[in-house]
Short mmCIF file of C-alpha atoms and ligand atoms in Angstrom, two decimals:
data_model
loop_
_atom_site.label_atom_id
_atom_site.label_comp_id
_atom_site.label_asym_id
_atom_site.label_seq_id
_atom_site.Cartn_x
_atom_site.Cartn_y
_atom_site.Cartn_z
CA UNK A 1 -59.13 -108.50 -100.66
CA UNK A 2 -58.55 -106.56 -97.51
CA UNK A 3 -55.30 -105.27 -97.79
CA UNK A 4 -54.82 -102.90 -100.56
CA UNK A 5 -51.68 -101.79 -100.49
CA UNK A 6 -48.24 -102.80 -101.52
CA UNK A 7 -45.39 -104.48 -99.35
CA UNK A 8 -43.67 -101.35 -98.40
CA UNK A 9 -47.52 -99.63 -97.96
CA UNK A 10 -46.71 -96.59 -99.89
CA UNK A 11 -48.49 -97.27 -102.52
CA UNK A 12 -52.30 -98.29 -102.34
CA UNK A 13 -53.35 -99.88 -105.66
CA UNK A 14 -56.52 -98.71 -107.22
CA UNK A 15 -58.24 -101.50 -108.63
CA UNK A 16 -62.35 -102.05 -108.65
CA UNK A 17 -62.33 -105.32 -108.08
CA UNK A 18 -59.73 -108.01 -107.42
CA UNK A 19 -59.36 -111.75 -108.50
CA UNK A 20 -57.79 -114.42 -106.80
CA UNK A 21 -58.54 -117.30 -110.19
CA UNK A 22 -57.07 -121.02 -108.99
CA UNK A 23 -57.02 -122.23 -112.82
CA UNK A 24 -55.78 -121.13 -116.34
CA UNK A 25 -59.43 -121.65 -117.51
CA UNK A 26 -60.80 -119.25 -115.34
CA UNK A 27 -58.01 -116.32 -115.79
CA UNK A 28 -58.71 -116.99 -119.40
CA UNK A 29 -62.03 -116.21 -118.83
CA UNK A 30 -61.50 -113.18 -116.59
CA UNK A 31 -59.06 -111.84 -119.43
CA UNK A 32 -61.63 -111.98 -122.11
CA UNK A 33 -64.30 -110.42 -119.64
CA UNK A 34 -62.51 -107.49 -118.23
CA UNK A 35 -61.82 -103.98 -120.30
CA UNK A 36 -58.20 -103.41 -118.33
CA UNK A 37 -56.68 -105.98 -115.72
CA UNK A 38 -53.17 -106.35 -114.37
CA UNK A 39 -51.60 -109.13 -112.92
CA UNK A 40 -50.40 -108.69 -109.02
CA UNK A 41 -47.29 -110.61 -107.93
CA UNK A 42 -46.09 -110.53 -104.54
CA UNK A 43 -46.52 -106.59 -104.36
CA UNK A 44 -42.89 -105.77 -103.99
CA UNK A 45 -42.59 -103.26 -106.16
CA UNK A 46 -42.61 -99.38 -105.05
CA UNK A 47 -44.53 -97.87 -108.11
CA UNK A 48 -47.64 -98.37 -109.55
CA UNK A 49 -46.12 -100.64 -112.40
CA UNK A 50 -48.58 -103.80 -111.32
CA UNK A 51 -51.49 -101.21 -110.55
CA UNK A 52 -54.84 -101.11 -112.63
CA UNK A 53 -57.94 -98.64 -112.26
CA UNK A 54 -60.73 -101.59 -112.97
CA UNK A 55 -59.60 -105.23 -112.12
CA UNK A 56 -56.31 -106.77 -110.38
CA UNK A 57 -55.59 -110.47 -110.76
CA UNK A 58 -53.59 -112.12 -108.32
CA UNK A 59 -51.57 -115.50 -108.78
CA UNK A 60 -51.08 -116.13 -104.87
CA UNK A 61 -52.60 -120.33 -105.91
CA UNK A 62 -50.32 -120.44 -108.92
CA UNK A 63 -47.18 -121.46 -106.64
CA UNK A 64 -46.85 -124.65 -107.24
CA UNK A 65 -43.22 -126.43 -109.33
CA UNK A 66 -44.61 -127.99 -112.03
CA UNK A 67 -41.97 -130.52 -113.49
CA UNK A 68 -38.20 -130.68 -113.18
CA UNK A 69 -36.71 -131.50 -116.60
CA UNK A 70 -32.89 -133.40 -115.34
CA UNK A 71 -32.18 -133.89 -119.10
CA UNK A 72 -32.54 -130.44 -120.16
CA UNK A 73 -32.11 -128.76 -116.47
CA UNK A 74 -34.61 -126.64 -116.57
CA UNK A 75 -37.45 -126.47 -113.97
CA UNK A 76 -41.35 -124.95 -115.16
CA UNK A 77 -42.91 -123.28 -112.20
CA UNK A 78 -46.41 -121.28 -111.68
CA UNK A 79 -45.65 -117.66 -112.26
CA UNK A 80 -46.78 -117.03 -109.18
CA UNK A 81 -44.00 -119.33 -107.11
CA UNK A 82 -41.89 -117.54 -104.75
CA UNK A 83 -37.83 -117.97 -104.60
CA UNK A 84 -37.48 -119.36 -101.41
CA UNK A 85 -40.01 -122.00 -101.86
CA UNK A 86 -38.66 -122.76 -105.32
CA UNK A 87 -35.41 -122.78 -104.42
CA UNK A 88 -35.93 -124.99 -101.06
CA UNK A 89 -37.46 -127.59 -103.64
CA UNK A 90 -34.87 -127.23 -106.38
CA UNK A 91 -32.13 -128.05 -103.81
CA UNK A 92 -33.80 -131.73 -102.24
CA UNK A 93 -33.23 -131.94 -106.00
CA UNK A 94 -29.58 -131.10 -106.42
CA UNK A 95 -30.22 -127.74 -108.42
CA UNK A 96 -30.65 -124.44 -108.08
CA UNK A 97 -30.86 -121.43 -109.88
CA UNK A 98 -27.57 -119.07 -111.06
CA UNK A 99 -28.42 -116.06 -108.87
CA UNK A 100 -31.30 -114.37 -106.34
CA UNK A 101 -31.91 -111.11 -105.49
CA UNK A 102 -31.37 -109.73 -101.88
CA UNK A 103 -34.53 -111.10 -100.67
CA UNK A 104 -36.21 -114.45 -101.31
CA UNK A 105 -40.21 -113.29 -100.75
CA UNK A 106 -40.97 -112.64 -104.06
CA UNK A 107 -42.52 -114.13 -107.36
CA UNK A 108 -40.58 -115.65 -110.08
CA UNK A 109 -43.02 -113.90 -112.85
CA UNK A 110 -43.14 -110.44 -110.72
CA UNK A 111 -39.22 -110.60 -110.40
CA UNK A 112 -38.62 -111.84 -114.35
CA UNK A 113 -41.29 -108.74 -115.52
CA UNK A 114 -38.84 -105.82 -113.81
CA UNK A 115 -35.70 -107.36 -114.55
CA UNK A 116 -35.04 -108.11 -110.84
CA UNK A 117 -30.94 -109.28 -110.02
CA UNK A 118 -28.84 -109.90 -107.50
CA UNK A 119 -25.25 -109.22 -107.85
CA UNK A 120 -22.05 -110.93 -109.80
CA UNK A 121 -19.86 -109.66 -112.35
CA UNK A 122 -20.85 -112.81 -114.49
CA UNK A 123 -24.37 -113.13 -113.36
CA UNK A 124 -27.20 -111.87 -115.50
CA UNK A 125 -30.56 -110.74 -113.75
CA UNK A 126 -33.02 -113.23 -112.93
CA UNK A 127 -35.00 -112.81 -116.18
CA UNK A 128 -31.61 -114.62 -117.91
CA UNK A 129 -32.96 -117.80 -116.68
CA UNK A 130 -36.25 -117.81 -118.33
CA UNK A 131 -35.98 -120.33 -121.03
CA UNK A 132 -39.63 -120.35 -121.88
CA UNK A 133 -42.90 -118.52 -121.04
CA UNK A 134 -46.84 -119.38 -121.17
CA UNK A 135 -49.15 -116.54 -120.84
CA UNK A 136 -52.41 -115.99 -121.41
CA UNK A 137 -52.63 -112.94 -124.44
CA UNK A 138 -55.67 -110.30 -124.25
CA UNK A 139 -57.90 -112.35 -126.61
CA UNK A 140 -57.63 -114.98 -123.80
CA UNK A 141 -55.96 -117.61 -125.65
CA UNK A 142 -52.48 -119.54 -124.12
CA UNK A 143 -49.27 -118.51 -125.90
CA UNK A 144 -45.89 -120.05 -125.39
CA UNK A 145 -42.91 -118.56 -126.12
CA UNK A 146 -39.75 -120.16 -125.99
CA UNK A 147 -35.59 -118.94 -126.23
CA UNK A 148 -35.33 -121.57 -128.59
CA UNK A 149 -38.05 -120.90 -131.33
CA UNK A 150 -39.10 -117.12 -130.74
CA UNK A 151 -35.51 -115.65 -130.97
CA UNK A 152 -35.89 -111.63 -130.54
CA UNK A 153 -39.85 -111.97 -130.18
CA UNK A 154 -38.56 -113.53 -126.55
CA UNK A 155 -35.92 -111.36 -125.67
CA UNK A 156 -38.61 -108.62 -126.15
CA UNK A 157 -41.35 -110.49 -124.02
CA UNK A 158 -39.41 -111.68 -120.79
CA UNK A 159 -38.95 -108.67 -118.89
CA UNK A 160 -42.39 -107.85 -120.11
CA UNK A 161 -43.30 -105.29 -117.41
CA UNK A 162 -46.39 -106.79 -116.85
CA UNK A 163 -47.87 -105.49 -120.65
CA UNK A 164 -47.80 -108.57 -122.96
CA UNK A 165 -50.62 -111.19 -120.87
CA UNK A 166 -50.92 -113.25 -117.39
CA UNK A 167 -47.96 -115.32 -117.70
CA UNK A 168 -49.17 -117.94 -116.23
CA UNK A 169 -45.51 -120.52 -116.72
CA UNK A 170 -41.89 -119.69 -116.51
CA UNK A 171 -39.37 -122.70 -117.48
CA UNK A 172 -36.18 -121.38 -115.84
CA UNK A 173 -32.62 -122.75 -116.40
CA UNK A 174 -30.89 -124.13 -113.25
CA UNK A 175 -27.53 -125.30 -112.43
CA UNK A 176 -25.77 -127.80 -110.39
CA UNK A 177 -26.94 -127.05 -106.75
CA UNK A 178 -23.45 -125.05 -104.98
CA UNK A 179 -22.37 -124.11 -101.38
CA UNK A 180 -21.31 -120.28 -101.04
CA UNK A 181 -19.96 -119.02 -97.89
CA UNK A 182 -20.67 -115.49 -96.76
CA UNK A 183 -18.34 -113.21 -94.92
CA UNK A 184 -18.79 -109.51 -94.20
CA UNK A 185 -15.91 -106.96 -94.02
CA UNK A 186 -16.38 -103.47 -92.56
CA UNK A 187 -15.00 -100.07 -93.46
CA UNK A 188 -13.72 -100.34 -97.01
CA UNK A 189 -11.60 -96.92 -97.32
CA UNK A 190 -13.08 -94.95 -100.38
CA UNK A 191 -9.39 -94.52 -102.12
CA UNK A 192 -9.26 -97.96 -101.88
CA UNK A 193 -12.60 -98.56 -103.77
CA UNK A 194 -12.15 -96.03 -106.05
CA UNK A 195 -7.94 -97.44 -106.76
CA UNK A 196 -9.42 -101.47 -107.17
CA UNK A 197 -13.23 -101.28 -107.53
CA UNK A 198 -12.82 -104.11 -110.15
CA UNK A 199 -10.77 -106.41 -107.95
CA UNK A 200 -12.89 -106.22 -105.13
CA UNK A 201 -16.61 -106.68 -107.03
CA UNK A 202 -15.16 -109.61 -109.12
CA UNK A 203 -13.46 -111.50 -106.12
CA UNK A 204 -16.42 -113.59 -105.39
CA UNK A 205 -19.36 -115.23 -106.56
CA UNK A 206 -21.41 -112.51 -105.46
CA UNK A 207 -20.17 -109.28 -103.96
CA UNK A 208 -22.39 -106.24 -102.65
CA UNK A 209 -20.81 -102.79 -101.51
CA UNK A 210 -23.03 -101.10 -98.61
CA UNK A 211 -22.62 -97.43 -97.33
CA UNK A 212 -24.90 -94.33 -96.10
CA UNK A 213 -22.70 -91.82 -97.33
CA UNK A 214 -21.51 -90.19 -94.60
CA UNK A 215 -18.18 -90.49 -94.57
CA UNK A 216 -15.33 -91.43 -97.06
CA UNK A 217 -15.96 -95.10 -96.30
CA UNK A 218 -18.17 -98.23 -97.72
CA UNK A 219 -19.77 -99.26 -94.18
CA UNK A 220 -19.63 -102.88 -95.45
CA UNK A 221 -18.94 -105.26 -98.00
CA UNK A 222 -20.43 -109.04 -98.61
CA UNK A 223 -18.52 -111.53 -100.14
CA UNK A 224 -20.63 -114.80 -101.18
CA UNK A 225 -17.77 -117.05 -102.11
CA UNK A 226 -17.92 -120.13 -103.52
CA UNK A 227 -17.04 -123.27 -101.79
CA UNK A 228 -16.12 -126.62 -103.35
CA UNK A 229 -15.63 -129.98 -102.35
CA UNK A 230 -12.24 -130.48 -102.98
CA UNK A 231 -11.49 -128.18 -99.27
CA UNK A 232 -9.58 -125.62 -100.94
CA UNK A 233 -12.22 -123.04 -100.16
CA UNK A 234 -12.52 -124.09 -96.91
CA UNK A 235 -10.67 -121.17 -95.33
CA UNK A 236 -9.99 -118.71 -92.57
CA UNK A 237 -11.51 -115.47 -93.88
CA UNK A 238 -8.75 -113.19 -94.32
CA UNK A 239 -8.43 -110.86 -91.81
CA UNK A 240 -8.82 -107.77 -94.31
CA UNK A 241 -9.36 -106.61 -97.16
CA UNK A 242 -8.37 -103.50 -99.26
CA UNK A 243 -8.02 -101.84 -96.00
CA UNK A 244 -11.71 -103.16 -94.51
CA UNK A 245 -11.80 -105.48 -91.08
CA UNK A 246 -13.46 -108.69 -91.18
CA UNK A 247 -16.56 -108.30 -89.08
CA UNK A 248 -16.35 -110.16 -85.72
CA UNK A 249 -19.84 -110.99 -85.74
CA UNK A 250 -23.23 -111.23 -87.60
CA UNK A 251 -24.09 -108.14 -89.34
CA UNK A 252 -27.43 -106.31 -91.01
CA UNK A 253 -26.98 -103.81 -93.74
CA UNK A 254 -28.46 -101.20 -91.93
CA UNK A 255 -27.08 -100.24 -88.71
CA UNK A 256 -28.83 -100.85 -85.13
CA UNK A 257 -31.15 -103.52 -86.87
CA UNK A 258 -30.90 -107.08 -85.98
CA UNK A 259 -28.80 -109.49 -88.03
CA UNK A 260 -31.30 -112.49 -87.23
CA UNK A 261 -33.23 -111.07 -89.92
CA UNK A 262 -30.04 -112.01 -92.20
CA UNK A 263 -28.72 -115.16 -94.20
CA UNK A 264 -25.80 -116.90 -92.42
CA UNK A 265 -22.12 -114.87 -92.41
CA UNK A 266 -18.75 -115.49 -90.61
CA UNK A 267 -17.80 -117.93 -93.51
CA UNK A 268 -20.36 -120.58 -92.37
CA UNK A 269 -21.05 -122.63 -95.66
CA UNK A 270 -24.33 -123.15 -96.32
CA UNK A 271 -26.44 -124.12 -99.65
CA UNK A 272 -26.40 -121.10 -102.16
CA UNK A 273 -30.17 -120.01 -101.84
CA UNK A 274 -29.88 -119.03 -98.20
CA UNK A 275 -26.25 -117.22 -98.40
CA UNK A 276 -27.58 -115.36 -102.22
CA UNK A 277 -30.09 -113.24 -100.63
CA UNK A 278 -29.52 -111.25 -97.65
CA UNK A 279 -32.13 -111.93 -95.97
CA UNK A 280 -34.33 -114.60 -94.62
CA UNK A 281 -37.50 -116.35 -95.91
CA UNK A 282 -39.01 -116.31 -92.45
CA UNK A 283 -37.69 -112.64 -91.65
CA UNK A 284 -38.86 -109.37 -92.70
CA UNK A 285 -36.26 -108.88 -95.20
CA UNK A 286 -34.58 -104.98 -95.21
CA UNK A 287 -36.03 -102.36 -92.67
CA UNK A 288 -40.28 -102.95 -93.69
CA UNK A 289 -40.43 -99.34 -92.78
CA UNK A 290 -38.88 -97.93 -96.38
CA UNK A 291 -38.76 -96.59 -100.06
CA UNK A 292 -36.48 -97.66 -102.52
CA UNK A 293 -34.99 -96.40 -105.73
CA UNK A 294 -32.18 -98.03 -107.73
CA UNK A 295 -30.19 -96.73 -110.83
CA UNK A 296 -27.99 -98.90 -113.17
CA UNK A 297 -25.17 -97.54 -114.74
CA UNK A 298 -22.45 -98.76 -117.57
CA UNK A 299 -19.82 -100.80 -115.37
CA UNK A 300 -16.89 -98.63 -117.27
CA UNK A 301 -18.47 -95.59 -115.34
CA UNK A 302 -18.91 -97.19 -111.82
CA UNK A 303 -16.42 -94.83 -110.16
CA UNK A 304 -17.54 -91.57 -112.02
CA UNK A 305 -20.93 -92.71 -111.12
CA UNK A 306 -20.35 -93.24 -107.39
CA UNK A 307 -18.08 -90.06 -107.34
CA UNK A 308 -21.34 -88.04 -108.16
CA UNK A 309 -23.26 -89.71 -105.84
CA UNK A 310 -20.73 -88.95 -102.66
CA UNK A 311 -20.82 -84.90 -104.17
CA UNK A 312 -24.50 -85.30 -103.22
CA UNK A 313 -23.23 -86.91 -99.67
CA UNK A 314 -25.06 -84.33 -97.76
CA UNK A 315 -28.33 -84.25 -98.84
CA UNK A 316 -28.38 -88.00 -99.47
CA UNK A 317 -27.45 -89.36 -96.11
CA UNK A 318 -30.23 -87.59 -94.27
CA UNK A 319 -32.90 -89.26 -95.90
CA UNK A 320 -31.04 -92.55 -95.99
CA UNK A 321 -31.06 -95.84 -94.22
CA UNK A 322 -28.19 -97.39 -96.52
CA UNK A 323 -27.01 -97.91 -100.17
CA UNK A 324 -25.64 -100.82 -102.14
CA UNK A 325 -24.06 -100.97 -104.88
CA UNK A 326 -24.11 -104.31 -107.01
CA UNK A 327 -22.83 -105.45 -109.99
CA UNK A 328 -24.58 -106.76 -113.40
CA UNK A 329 -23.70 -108.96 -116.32
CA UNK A 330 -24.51 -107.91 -119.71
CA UNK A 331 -27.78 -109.57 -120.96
CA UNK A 332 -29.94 -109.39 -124.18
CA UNK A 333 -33.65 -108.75 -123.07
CA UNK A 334 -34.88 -105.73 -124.70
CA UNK A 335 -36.09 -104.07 -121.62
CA UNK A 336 -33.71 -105.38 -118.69
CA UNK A 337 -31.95 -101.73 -117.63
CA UNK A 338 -28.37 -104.40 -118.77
CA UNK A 339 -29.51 -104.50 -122.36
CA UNK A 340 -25.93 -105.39 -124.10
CA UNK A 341 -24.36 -103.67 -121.33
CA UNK A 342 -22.94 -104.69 -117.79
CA UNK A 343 -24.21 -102.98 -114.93
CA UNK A 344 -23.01 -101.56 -111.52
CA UNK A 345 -26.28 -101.24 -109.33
CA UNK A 346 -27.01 -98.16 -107.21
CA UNK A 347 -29.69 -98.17 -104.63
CA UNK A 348 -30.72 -96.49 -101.78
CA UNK A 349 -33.06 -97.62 -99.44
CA UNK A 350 -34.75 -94.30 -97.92
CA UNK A 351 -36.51 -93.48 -94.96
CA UNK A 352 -40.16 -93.46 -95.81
CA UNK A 353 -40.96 -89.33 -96.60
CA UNK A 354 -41.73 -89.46 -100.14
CA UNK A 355 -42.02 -85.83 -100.42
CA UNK A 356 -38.30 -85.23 -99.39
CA UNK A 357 -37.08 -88.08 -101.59
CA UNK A 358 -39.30 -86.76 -104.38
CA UNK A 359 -37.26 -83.92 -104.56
CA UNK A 360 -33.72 -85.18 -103.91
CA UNK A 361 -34.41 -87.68 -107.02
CA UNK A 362 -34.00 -85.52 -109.90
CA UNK A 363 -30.94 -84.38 -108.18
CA UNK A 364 -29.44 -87.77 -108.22
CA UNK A 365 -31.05 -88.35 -111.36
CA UNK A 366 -29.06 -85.31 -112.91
CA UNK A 367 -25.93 -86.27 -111.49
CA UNK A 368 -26.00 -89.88 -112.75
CA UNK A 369 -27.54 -88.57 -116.45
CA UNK A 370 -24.03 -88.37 -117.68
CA UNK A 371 -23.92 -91.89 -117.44
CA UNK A 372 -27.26 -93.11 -118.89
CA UNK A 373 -28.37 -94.40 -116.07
CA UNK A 374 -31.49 -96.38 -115.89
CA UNK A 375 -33.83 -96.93 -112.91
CA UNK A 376 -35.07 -99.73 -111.68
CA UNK A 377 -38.75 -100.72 -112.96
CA UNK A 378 -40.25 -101.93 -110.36
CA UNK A 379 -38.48 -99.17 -107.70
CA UNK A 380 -39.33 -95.10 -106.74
CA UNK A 381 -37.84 -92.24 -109.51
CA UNK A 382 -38.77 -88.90 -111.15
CA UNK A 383 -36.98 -89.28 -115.06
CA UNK A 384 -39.36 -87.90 -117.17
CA UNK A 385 -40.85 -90.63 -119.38
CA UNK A 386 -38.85 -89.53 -122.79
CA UNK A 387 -35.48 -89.59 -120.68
CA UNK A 388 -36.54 -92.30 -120.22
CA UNK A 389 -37.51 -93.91 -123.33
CA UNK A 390 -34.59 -92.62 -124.96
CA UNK A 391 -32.38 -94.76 -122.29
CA UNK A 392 -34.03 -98.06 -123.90
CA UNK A 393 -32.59 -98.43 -128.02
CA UNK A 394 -35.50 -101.18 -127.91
CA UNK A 395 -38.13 -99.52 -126.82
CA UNK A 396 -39.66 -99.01 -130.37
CA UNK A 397 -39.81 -102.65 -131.03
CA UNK A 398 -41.53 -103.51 -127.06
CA UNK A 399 -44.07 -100.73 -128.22
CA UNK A 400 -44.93 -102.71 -131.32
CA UNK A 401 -44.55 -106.20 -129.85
CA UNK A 402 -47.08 -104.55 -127.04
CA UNK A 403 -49.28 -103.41 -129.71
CA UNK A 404 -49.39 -106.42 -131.54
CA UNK A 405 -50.01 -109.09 -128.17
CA UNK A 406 -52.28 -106.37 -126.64
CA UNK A 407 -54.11 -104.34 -129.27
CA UNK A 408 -56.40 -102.78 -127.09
CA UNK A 409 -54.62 -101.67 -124.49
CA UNK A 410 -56.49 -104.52 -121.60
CA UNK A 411 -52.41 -105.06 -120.25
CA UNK A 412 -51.86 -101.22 -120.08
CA UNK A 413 -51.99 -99.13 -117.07
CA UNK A 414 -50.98 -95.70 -116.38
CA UNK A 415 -47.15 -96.75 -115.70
CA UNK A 416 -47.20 -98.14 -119.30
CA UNK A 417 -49.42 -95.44 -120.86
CA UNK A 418 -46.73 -93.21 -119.47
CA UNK A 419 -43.37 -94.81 -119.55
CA UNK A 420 -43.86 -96.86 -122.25
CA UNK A 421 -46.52 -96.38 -124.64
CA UNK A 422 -46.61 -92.27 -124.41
CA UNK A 423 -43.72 -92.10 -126.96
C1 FAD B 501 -37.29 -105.44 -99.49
C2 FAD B 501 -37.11 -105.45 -100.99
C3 FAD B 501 -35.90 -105.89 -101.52
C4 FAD B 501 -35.70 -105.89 -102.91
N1 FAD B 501 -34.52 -106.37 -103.39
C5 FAD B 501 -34.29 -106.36 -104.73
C6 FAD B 501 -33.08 -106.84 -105.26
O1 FAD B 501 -32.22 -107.37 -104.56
N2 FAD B 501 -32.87 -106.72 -106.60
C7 FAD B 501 -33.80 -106.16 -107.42
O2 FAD B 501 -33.54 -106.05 -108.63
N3 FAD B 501 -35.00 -105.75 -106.96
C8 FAD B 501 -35.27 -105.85 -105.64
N4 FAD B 501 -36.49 -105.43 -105.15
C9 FAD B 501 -37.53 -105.04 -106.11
C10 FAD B 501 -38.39 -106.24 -106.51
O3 FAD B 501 -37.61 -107.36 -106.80
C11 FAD B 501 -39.22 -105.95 -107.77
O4 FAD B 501 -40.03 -104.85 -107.52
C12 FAD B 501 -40.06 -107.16 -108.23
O5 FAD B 501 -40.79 -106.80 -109.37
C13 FAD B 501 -41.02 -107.62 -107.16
O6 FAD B 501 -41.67 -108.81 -107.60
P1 FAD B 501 -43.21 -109.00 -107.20
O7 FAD B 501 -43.53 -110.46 -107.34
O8 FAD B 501 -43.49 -108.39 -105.89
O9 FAD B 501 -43.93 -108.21 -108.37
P2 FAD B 501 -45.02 -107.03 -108.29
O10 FAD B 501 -44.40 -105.85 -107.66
O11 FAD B 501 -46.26 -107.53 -107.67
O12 FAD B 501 -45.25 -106.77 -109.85
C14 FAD B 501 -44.20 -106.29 -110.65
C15 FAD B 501 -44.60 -106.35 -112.14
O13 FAD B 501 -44.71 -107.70 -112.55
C16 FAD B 501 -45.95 -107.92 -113.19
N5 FAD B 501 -46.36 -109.29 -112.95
C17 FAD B 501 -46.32 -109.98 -111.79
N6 FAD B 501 -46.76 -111.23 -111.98
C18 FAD B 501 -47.10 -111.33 -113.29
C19 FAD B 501 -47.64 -112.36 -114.11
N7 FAD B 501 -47.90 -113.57 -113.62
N8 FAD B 501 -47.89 -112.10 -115.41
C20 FAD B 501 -47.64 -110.88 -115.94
N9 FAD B 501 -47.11 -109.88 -115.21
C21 FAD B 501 -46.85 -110.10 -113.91
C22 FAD B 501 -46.88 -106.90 -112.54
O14 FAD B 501 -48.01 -106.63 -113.35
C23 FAD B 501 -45.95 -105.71 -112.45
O15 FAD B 501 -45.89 -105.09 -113.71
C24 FAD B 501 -36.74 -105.45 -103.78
C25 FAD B 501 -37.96 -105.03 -103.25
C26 FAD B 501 -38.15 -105.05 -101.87
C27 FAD B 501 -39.47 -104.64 -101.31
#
């Protein structure tokens, strides 16, 4: 494997050998054989969550859609399947799935195992699908686990971080495939946020909030509205709202980059996995040139929470290319950072100087602590691990649902030793 490093390239993993295994037999076999291995998805993460010292396993030839069950409507996939080709199938089909994150590059497994989510006040992260799992456990025998028989044993496993085995199937529930339309307003006045944050992230579908935090403004905000057959979505877009402009053209999130690189906007409908994700299968998706970090917060405390962030304005917007905040519905997976709790979403996509944003963090960290907020697994931030551990009322039971899947250890690495296990 020639290129060591992850998406972003600021993190090179350490691994002594990889594996690139084209059959369940043969990861069983590498499973039993190695002392420590972690399973690589598409690399999008900004830690060292999918790193491992000795061996790295890669599913890159598990990508294939494995059966589509119409009765049930469910679809089982490879684990290592990315969205936009799933999703591309699903919809020849007339399904898709119930929500995508802002980018459609990565793998179902490596998006489930961080609790990866788009945005929508009634739309749980992409883990919510997962209906049942097949993984391959440290003794190197195939374990399924299923919603329906494994009650809290499965809300424990899905967003597994990458510690219980190779999960080698994902069953995901889908729904009826739906058009969205996407249209972009720009300069959403802060008082007006702040006076009807609630009206404005729960009048569509999907709704994200972008701004560098410069001035007492949201830069832009996406609506992905639903359109249905009966016309009466079919409409002009309004020509504001809350005091923001509908934009008169295409627009990126981040300023002076090209909006080719983004789904279709100015109300166009359009199938809903290209108008869920921002960006384009066949683009780079963001800037390429970045870090990211993301914190999730109890909805009640969105404005407090984004209050604290714009006191930091300053020293924030240097280091920034943009921010965007999402919302998250409630969900009951052990580890997702929406544990019984609805989420408002916080990131910031930085410019790529680690050692300034390093330091910054625990600022932002601080300022959001009042509010429990949790980071992001698979994204950049300095909590210290028993912050947080004690963020996570579950995390006792994952430890001892690790412990008993994984006796040894083989799934750890030091992002588990640490975070997780290091209790
Ligand atoms: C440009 C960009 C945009 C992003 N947008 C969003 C967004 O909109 N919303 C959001 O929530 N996040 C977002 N992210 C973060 C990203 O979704 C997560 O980091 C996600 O985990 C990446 O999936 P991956 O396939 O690259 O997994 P990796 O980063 O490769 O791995 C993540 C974890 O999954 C585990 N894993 C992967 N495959 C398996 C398997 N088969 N079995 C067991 N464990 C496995 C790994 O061991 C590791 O622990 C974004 C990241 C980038 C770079």
């Amino acid at each position: 494997m020639e290129n060591r490093k992850n998406w972003a390239g600021n993190y090179t993993y350490s691994a002594a050998r990889w594996h690139c295994p084209k059959t369940v037999e043969h990861i069983q076999e590498l499973v039993v054989r190695c002392g420590r291995l972690k399973v690589l998805g598409t690399r999008h993460s900004f830690n060292g969550i999918a790193d491992c010292a000795e061996d790295i396993v890669s599913l890159e030839h598990f990508d294939h859609v494995v059966a589509l069950d119409r009765e049930r409507r469910t679809v089982t996939v490879e684990a290592g399947v990315r969205y936009g080709q799933l999703c591309r199938q699903l919809h020849c089909e007339g399904y898709a799935l119930h929500n995508l994150a802002s980018l459609p590059h990565i793998s179902v497994a490596g998006a489930c195992a961080t609790a990866t989510h788009g945005s929508g006040d009634s739309n749980g992260n992409l883990a919510t699908a997962v209906s049942v799992m097949e993984m391959v456990t440290a003794n190197g025998a195939v374990v399924v686990l299923s919603r329906e028989r494994h009650g809290e044993e499965f809300q424990g496993a899905v967003v597994g971080l990458g510690g219980l085995g190779v999960v080698t199937k994902l069953t995901l529930d889908l729904v009826p495939a739906f058009d969205l339309r996407q249209d972009v307003y720009e300069n959403l006045p802060l008082w007006q946020l702040a006076e009807h944050f609630d009206d404005i992230v729960s009048g569509a579908y999907s709704v994200s909030l972008f701004t560098d935090w410069r001035s007492a403004r949201f830069s832009q905000v996406w609506l992905k509205r639903q359109v249905k057959d009966d016309g009466a979505s079919c409409f002009e877009a309004k020509p504001e709202l809350f005091g923001a402009t509908v934009a008169t053209g295409p627009r990126h999130p981040i300023a002076g980059l090209p909006a080719e690189h983004c789904t279709e906007q100015m109300g166009v409908r359009g199938p809903s996995h290209e108008r869920l994700p921002h960006f384009r299968m066949d683009h780079t998706p963001s800037s390429g040139e970045e870090l990211q970090s993301e914190y999730l917060v109890p909805h009640q405390h969105a404005g407090a929470a984004l209050g604290a962030i714009l006191r930091l304005g300053e020293h924030v917007a240097p280091l920034l290319q943009i921010s965007e905040v999402r919302t998250v519905a409630a969900d009951t997976l052990w580890m997702s950072p929406c544990y019984q709790q609805a989420c408002v979403a916080i990131h910031f996509t930085w410019r790529k100087d680690w050692p300034a944003v390093s330091k910054l963090l625990p600022r932002i960290e601080e300022q959001l602590a009042p509010f429990d907020a949790r980071p992001h697994w698979g994204k950049l931030f300095t909590m210290s691990p028993a912050r947080l551990q004690s963020l996570y009322e579950k995390l006792p039971d994952f430890q001892q649902l690790l412990r008993s899947y994984d006796p040894q250890g083989k799934f750890h690495n030091a992002f588990l030793d640490t975070y997780i296990m290091d209790a």
